[in-house]
Short mmCIF file of C-alpha atoms in Angstrom, two decimals:
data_model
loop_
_atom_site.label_atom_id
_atom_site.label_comp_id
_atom_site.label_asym_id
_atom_site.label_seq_id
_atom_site.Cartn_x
_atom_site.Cartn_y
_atom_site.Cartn_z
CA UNK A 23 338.99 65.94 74.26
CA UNK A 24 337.37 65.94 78.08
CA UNK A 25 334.37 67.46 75.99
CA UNK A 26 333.59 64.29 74.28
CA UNK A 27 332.19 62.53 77.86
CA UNK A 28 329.16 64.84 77.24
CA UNK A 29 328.89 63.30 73.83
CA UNK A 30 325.72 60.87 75.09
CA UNK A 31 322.95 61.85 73.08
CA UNK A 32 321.26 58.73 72.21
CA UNK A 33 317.58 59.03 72.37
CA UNK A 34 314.78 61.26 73.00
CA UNK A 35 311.54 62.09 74.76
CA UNK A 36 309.31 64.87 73.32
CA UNK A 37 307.37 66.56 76.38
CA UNK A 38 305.19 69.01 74.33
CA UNK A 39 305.77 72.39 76.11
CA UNK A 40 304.81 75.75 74.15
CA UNK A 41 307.62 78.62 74.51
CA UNK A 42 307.44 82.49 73.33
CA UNK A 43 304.42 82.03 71.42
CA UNK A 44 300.67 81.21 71.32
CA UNK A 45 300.65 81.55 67.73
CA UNK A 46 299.87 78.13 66.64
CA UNK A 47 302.06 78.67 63.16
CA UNK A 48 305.10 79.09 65.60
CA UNK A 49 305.78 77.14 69.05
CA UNK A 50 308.84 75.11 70.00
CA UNK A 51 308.42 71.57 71.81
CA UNK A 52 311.05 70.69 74.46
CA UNK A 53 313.09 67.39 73.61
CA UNK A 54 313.69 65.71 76.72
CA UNK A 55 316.78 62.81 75.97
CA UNK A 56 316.05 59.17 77.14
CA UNK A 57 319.10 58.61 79.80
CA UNK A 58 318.15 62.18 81.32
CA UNK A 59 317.46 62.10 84.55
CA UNK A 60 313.86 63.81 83.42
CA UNK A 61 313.40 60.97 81.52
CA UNK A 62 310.84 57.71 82.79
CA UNK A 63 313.40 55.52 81.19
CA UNK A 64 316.09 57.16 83.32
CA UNK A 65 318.56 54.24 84.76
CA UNK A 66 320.87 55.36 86.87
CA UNK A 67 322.64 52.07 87.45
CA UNK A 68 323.83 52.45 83.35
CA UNK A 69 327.13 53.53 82.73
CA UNK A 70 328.02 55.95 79.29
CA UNK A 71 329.41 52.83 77.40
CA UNK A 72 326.26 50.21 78.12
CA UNK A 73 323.80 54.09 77.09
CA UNK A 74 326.56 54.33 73.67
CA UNK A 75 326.93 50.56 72.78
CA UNK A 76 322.69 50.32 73.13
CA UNK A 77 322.76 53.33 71.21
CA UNK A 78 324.56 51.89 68.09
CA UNK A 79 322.69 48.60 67.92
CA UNK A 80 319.28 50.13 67.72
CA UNK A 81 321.06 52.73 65.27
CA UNK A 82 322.16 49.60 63.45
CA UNK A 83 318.74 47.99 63.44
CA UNK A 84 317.09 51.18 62.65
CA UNK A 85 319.23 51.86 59.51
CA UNK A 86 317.37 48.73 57.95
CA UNK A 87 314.39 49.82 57.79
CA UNK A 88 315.19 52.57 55.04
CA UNK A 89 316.58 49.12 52.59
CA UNK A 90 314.11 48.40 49.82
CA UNK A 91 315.79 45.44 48.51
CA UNK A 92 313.44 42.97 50.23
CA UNK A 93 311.32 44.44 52.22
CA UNK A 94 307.40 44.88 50.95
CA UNK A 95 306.39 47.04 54.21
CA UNK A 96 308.25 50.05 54.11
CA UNK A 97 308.54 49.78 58.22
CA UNK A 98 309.39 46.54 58.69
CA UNK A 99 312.78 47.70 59.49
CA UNK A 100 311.59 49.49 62.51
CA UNK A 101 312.42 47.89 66.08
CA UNK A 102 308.74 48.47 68.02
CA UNK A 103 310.17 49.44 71.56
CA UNK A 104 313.49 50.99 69.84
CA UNK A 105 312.45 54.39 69.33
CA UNK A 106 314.32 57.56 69.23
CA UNK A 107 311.67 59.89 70.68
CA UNK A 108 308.64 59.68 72.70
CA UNK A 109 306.34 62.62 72.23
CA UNK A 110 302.93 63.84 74.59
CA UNK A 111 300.19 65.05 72.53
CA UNK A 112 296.80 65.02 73.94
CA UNK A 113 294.00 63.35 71.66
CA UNK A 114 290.09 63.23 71.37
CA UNK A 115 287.33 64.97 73.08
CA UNK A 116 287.78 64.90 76.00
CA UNK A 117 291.20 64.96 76.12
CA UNK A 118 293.72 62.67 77.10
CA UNK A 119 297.15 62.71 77.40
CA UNK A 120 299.26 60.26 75.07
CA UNK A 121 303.04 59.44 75.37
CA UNK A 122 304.17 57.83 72.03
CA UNK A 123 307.53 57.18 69.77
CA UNK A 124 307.77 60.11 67.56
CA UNK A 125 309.57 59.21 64.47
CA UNK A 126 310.65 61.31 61.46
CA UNK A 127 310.82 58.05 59.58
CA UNK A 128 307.17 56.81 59.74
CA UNK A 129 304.50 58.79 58.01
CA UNK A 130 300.76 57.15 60.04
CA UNK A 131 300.38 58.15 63.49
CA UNK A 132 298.87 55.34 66.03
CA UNK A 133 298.19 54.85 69.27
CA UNK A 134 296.44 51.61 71.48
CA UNK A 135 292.56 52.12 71.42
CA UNK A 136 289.71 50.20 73.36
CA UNK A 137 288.12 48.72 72.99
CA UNK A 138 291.20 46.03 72.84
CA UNK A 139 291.26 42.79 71.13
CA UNK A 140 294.88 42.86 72.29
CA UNK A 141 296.83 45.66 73.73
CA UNK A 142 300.23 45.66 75.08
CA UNK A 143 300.60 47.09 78.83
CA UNK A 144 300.53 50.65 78.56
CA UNK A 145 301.60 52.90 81.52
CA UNK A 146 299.18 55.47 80.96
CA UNK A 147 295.60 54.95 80.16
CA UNK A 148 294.40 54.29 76.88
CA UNK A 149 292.66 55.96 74.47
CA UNK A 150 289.14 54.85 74.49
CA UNK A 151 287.41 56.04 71.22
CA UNK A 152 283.97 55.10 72.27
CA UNK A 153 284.33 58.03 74.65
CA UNK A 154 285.77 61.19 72.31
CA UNK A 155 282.74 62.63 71.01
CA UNK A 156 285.44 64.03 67.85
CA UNK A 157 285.96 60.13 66.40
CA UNK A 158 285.40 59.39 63.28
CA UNK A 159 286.00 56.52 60.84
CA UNK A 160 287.44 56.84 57.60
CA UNK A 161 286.15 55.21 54.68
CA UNK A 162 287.88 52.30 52.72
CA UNK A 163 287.73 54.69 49.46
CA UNK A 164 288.83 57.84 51.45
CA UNK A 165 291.64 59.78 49.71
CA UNK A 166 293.71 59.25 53.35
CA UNK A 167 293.14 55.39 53.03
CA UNK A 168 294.10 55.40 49.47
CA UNK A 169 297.28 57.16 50.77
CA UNK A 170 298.36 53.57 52.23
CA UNK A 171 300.30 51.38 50.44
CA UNK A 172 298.35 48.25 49.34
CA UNK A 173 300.72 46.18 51.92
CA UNK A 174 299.70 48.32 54.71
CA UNK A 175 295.57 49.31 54.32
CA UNK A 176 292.31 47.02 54.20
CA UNK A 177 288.92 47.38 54.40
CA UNK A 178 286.21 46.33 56.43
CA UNK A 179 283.63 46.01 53.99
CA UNK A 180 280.37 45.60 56.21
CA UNK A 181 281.13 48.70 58.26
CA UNK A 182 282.78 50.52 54.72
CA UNK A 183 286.03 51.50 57.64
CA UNK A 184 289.62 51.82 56.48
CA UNK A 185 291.95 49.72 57.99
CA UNK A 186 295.49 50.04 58.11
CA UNK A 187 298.48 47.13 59.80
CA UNK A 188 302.04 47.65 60.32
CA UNK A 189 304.40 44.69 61.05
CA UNK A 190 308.08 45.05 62.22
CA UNK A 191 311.15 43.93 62.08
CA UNK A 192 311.05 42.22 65.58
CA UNK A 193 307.75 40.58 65.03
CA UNK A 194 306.14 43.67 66.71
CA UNK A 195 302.66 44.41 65.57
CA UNK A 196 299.79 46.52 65.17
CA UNK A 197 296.17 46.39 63.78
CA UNK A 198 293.21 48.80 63.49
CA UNK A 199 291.15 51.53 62.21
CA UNK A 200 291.98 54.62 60.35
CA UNK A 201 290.24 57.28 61.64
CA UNK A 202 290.29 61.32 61.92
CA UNK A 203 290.48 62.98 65.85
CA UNK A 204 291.45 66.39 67.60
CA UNK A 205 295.29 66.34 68.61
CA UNK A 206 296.11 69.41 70.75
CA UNK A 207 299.51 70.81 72.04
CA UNK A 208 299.84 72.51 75.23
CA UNK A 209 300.47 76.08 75.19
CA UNK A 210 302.40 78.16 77.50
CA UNK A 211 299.61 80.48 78.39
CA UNK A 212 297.37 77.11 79.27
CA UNK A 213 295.52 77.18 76.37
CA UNK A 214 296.16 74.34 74.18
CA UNK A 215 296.03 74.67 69.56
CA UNK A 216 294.20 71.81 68.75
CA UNK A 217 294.26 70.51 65.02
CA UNK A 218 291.31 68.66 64.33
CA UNK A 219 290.84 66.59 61.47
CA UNK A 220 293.99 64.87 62.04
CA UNK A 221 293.92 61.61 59.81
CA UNK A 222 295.10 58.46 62.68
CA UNK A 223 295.28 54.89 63.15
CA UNK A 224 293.41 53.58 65.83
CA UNK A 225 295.11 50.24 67.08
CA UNK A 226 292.97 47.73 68.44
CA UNK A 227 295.30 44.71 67.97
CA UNK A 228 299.18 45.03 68.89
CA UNK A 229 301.82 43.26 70.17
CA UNK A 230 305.47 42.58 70.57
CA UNK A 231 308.33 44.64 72.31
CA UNK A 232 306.74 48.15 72.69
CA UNK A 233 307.93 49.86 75.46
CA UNK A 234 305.15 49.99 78.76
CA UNK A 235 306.14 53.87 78.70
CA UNK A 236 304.91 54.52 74.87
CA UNK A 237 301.02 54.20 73.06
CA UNK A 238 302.38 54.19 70.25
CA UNK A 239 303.83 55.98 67.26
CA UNK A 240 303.79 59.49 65.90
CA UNK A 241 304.71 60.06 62.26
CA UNK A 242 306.86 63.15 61.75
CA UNK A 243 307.98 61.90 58.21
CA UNK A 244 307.75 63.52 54.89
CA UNK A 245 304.30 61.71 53.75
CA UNK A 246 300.95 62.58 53.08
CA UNK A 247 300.01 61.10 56.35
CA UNK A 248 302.33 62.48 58.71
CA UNK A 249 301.78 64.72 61.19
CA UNK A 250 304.04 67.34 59.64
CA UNK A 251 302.56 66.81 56.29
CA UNK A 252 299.05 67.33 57.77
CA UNK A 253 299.47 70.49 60.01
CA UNK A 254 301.23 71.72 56.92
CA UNK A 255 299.76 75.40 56.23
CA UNK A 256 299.30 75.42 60.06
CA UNK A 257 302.94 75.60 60.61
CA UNK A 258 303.63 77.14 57.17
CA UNK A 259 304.87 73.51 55.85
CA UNK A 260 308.55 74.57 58.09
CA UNK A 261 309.90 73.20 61.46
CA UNK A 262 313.69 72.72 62.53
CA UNK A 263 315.31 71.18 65.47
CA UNK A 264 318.09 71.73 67.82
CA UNK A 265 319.70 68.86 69.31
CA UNK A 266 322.16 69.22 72.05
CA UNK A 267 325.24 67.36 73.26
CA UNK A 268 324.67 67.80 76.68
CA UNK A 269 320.84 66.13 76.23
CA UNK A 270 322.11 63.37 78.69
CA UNK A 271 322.48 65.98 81.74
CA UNK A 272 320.25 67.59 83.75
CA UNK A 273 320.59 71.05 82.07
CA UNK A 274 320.88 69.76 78.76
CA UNK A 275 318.19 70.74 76.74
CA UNK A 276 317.28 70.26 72.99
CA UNK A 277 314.02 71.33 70.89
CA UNK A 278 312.08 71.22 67.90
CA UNK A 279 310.19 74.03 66.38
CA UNK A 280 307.38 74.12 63.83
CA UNK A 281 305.92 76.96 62.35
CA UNK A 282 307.01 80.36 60.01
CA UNK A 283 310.12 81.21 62.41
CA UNK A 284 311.35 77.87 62.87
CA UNK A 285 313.55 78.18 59.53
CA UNK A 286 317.09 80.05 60.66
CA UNK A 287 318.16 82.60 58.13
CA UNK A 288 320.92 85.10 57.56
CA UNK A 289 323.30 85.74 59.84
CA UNK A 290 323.58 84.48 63.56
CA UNK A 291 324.92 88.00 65.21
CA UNK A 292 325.55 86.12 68.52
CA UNK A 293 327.38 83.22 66.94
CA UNK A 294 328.44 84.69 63.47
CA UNK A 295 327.43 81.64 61.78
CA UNK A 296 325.59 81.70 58.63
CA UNK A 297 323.03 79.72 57.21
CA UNK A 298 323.58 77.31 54.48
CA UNK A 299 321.01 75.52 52.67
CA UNK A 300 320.92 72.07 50.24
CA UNK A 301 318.20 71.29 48.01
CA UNK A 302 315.41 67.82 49.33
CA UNK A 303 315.19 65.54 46.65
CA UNK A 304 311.86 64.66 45.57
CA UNK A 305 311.67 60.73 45.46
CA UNK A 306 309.65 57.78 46.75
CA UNK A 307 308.81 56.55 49.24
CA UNK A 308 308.04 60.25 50.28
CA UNK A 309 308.61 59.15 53.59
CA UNK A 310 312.24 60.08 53.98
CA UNK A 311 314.21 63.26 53.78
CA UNK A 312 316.32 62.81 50.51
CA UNK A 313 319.60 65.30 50.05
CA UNK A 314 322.74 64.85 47.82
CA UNK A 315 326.31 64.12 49.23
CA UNK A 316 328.58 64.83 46.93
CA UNK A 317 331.71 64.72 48.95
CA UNK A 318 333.34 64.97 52.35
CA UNK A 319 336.97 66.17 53.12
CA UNK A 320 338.99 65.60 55.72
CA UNK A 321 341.48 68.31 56.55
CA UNK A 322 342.10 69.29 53.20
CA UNK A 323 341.67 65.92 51.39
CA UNK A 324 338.85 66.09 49.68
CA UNK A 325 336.89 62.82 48.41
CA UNK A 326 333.90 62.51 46.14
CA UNK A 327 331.23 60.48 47.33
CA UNK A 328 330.66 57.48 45.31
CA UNK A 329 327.01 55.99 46.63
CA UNK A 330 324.18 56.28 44.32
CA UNK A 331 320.55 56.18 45.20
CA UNK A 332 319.80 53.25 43.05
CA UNK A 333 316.98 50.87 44.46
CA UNK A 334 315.43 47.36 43.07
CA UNK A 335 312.33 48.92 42.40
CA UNK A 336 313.35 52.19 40.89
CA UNK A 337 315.15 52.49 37.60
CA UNK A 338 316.57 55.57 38.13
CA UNK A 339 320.71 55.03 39.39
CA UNK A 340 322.02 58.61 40.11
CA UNK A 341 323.79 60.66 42.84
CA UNK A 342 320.71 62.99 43.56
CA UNK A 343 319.05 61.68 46.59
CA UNK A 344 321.75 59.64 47.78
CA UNK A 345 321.56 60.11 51.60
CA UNK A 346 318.62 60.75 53.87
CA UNK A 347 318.91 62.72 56.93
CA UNK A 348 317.65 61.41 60.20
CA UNK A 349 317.07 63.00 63.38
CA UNK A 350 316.09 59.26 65.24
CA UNK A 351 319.24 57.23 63.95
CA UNK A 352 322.66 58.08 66.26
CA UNK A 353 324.83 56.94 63.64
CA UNK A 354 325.93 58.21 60.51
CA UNK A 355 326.52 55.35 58.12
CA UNK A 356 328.13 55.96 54.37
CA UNK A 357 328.39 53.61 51.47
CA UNK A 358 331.61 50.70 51.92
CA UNK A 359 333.53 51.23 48.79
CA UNK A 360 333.63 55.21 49.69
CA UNK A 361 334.05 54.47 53.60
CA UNK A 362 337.17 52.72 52.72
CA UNK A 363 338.65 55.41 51.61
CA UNK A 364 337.70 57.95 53.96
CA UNK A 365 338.79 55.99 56.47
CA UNK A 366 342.12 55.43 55.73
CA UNK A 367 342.05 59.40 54.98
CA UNK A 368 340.81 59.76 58.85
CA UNK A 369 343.37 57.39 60.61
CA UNK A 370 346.42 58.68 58.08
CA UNK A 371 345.35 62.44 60.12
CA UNK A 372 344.34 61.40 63.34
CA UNK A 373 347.96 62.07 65.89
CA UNK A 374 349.01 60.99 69.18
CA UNK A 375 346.75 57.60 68.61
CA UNK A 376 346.98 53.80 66.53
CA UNK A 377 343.64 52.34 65.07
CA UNK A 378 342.33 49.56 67.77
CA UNK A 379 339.47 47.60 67.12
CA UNK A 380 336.06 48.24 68.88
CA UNK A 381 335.67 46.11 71.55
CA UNK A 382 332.00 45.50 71.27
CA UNK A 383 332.52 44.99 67.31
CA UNK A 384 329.91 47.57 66.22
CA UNK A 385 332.59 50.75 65.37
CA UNK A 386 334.86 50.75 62.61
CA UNK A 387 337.66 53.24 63.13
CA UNK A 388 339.15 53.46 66.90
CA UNK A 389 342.17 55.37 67.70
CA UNK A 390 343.85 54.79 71.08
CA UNK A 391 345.97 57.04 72.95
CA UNK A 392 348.97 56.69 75.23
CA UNK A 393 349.68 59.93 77.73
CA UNK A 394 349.83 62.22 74.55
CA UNK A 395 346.41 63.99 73.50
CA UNK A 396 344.47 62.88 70.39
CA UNK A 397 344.14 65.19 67.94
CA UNK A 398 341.41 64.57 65.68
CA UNK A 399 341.05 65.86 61.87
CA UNK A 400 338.09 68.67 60.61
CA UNK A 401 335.93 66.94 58.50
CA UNK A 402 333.64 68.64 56.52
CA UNK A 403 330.50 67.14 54.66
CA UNK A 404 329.84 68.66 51.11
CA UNK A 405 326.17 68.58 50.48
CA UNK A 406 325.19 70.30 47.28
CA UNK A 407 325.52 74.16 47.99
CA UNK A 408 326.28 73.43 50.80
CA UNK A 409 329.66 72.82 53.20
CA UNK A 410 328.63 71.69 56.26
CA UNK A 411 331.78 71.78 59.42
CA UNK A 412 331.82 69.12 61.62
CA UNK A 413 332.80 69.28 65.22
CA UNK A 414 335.12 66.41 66.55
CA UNK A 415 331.66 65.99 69.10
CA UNK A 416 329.65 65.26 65.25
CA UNK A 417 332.54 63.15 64.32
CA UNK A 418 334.02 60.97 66.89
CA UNK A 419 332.87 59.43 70.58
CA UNK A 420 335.16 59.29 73.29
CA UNK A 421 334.46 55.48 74.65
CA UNK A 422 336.83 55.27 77.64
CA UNK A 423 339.87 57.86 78.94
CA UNK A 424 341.80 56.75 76.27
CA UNK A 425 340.18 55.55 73.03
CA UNK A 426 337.82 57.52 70.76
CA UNK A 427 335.49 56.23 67.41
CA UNK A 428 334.61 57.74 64.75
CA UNK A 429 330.45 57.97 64.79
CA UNK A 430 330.22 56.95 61.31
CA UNK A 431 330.47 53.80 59.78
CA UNK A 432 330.07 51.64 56.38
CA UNK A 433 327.00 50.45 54.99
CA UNK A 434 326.39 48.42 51.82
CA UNK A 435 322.68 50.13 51.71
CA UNK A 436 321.17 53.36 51.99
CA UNK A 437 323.60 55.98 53.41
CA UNK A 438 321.91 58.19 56.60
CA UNK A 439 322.95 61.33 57.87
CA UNK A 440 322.53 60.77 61.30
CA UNK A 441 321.83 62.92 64.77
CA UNK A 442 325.48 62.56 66.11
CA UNK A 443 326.50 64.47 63.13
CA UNK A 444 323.81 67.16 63.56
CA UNK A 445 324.28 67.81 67.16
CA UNK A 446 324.47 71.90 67.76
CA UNK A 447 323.05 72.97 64.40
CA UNK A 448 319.53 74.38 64.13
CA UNK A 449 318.64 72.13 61.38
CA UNK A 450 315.43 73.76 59.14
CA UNK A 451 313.32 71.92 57.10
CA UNK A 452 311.27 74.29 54.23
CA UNK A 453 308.66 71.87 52.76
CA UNK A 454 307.74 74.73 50.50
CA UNK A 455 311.25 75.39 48.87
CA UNK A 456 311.98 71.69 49.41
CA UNK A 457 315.41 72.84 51.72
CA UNK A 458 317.12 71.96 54.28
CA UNK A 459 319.65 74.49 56.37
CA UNK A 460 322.02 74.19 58.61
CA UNK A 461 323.06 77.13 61.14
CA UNK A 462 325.87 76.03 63.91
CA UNK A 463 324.85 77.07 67.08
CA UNK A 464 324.74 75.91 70.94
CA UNK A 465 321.61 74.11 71.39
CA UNK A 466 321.65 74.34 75.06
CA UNK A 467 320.45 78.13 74.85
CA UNK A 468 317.94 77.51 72.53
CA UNK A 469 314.92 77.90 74.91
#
């Protein structure tokens, strides 16, 4: 149980670092977590519960963003300065160095340009396009523009430039052109792969709670306009992460891989874990990572997931699609009338404890402990064709010497798979086969 104390893997800071290979369809990026001490949001004077309970709410807040019932910008649910990730890319010729939220649920990069009609304060300098000789403009009538939805693109018909605007759900902001630029990664030899060509948007006009540290955001999603989706054949359409419980310490590390190796297969000789794999489901917006729960057990009680992916807008009310998976919310939330049930499944196993309430309100199922250990049930998370073993560190947080929570919790929306559960798998993402695998291994080693 002592193990769960290392269990503070909130957020993350991508510090672009190429490992093992120049090849630019294969290079692993360093994830640096938030309450590291290698982090610039390090604060020592934090203590684990203030890092977890900050953790949850932006989970919390996060999770909204992926409701369609009433929202008519797809990101509105998105807290500006709440990110998961912050990721350094350098951009334009020259180059300069850009620190900004990287998000696997937001498809159009942006960063702050000059020149500003209003620009947040930004640690680092920012990106002046007048002075890249590799800016360009798209067109209002440009496939990439058209690639907008109508809520988020508009034109400025006397120049004939796309323009794109995002607004979120804490009255953050942003404005500006869409436009195409060289992004580069550092290599470990020195030399960086540059992509050029990469579609942008170039904010001129933003505003609200965005972080000092950050430029802005970088769209790792599953869209047309992501950055994934537009290095695609450069990375062989595959990358996979590797997220460690022990991100929070100084020789915690976790990563994220792109290109043809990135995807684990067969057999793990050191671990002797295999591979499984689950189908993506195909479904809009294509922004998300869709997959199919069909059932999680605990112990040897097994119960069928009853959430559907019905939406408001969509027709379609079936179990195919009915979770997504995502690396930037902490929490793992599942649909109520199902929770209900697995929770009473998960307190009836759970020894040595009785079910408290959460203290801060935000965690359903706490267990409590007197002098005798805890001892906490397997749970294991059916995906289709695939069985995937939770650790108690995926399944619970310890939140003081004597009371652990379970890290998942009710939602009457859309159900996410989230990155407490996938701590110390090397989770692969095949945007050619449309699959996602899961390998259990110890992400600390993985660099």
């Amino acid at each position: 149980m002592t193990t769960l104390t290392l269990l503070t893997t909130l957020f993350f800071f991508f510090l672009m670092t190429l490992s093992s290979s120049t090849n630019p369809k294969n290079f692993t990026i360093e994830l640096i977590h938030r309450d590291s001490p290698h982090s610039p949001l390090y604060n020592p004077q934090t203590n684990l519960t203030d890092r977890l309970n900050a953790a949850f709410l932006r989970s919390i807040s996060r999770s909204r963003r992926f409701n369609h019932n009433s929202q008519t910008d797809l990101q509105s649910g998105l807290i500006g300065a709440g990110g998961e990730f912050f990721m350094s890319i350098t951009i334009g010729t020259p180059p300069i160095n850009v620190l900004a939220i990287a998000d696997t649920g937001s498809d159009l990069t942006w960063i702050q340009c000059k020149p500003c009609q209003q620009c947040y304060k930004e640690n680092g300098p920012i990106f002046d396009k007048t002075q890249s000789s590799t800016y360009k403009s798209l067109p209002c009538e440009s496939r990439h523009c058209n690639s907008l939805s109508t809520n988020e693109r508009g034109c400025d018909e006397s120049k004939n430039v796309c323009k794109y605007r995002y607004s979120y759900g804490d009255k953050s902001f942003t404005k500006g052109d869409v436009a195409t630029e060289t992004i580069s990664i550092d290599s470990a030899s020195g030399s960086p792969v540059s992509f050029p060509g990469t579609v942008f948007g170039c904010g001129y006009n933003n505003g609200g709670t965005f972080d000092e540290t950050g430029s802005g955001i970088i769209g790792l999603g599953g869209g047309q306009l992501s950055l994934i989706s537009q290095l695609g054949s450069s990375i062989s359409n595959k990358f996979s992460y590797c997220l460690s419980h022990k991100s929070s310490t100084v020789n915690g590390t976790s990563v994220i891989n792109l290109g043809t190796s990135s995807i684990p297969s067969g057999l793990d000789k050191a671990s002797s874990h295999v591979v499984i794999s689950t189908p993506l489901v195909d479904k809009e917006p294509k922004t998300y990572y869709y997959l199919t729960l069909e059932a999680i057990s605990v112990g040897k009680t097994k119960i069928p997931y009853t959430g559907s992916s019905y939406y408001p807008n969509n027709d379609d009310v079936s179990m195919e699609g009915n979770i997504i998976i995502d690396s930037g919310t902490t929490l793992t939330l599942l649909e109520s009338g199902f929770y209900d049930r697995f929770g009473e499944a998960v307190e009836e196993a759970v020894t040595g404890a009785k079910r408290v309430s959460d203290p801060q309100g935000l965690l359903s199922h706490c267990f409590k402990s007197g002098s005798a250990e805890i001892g906490l049930p397997e749970i294991t998370v059916h995906f289709t064709g695939a069985d995937v073993k939770l650790s108690p560190l995926n399944a619970f947080v310890k939140m003081s010497e004597d009371m652990v929570c379970m890290s998942m919790i009710p939602t009457t929306e859309v159900a996410i798979f989230g990155n407490f559960a996938q701590m110390d798998f090397l989770v692969g993402y095949d945007l050619e086969t449309r699959r996602v695998s899961f390998q259990r291994m110890d992400c600390t080693n993985t660099i």
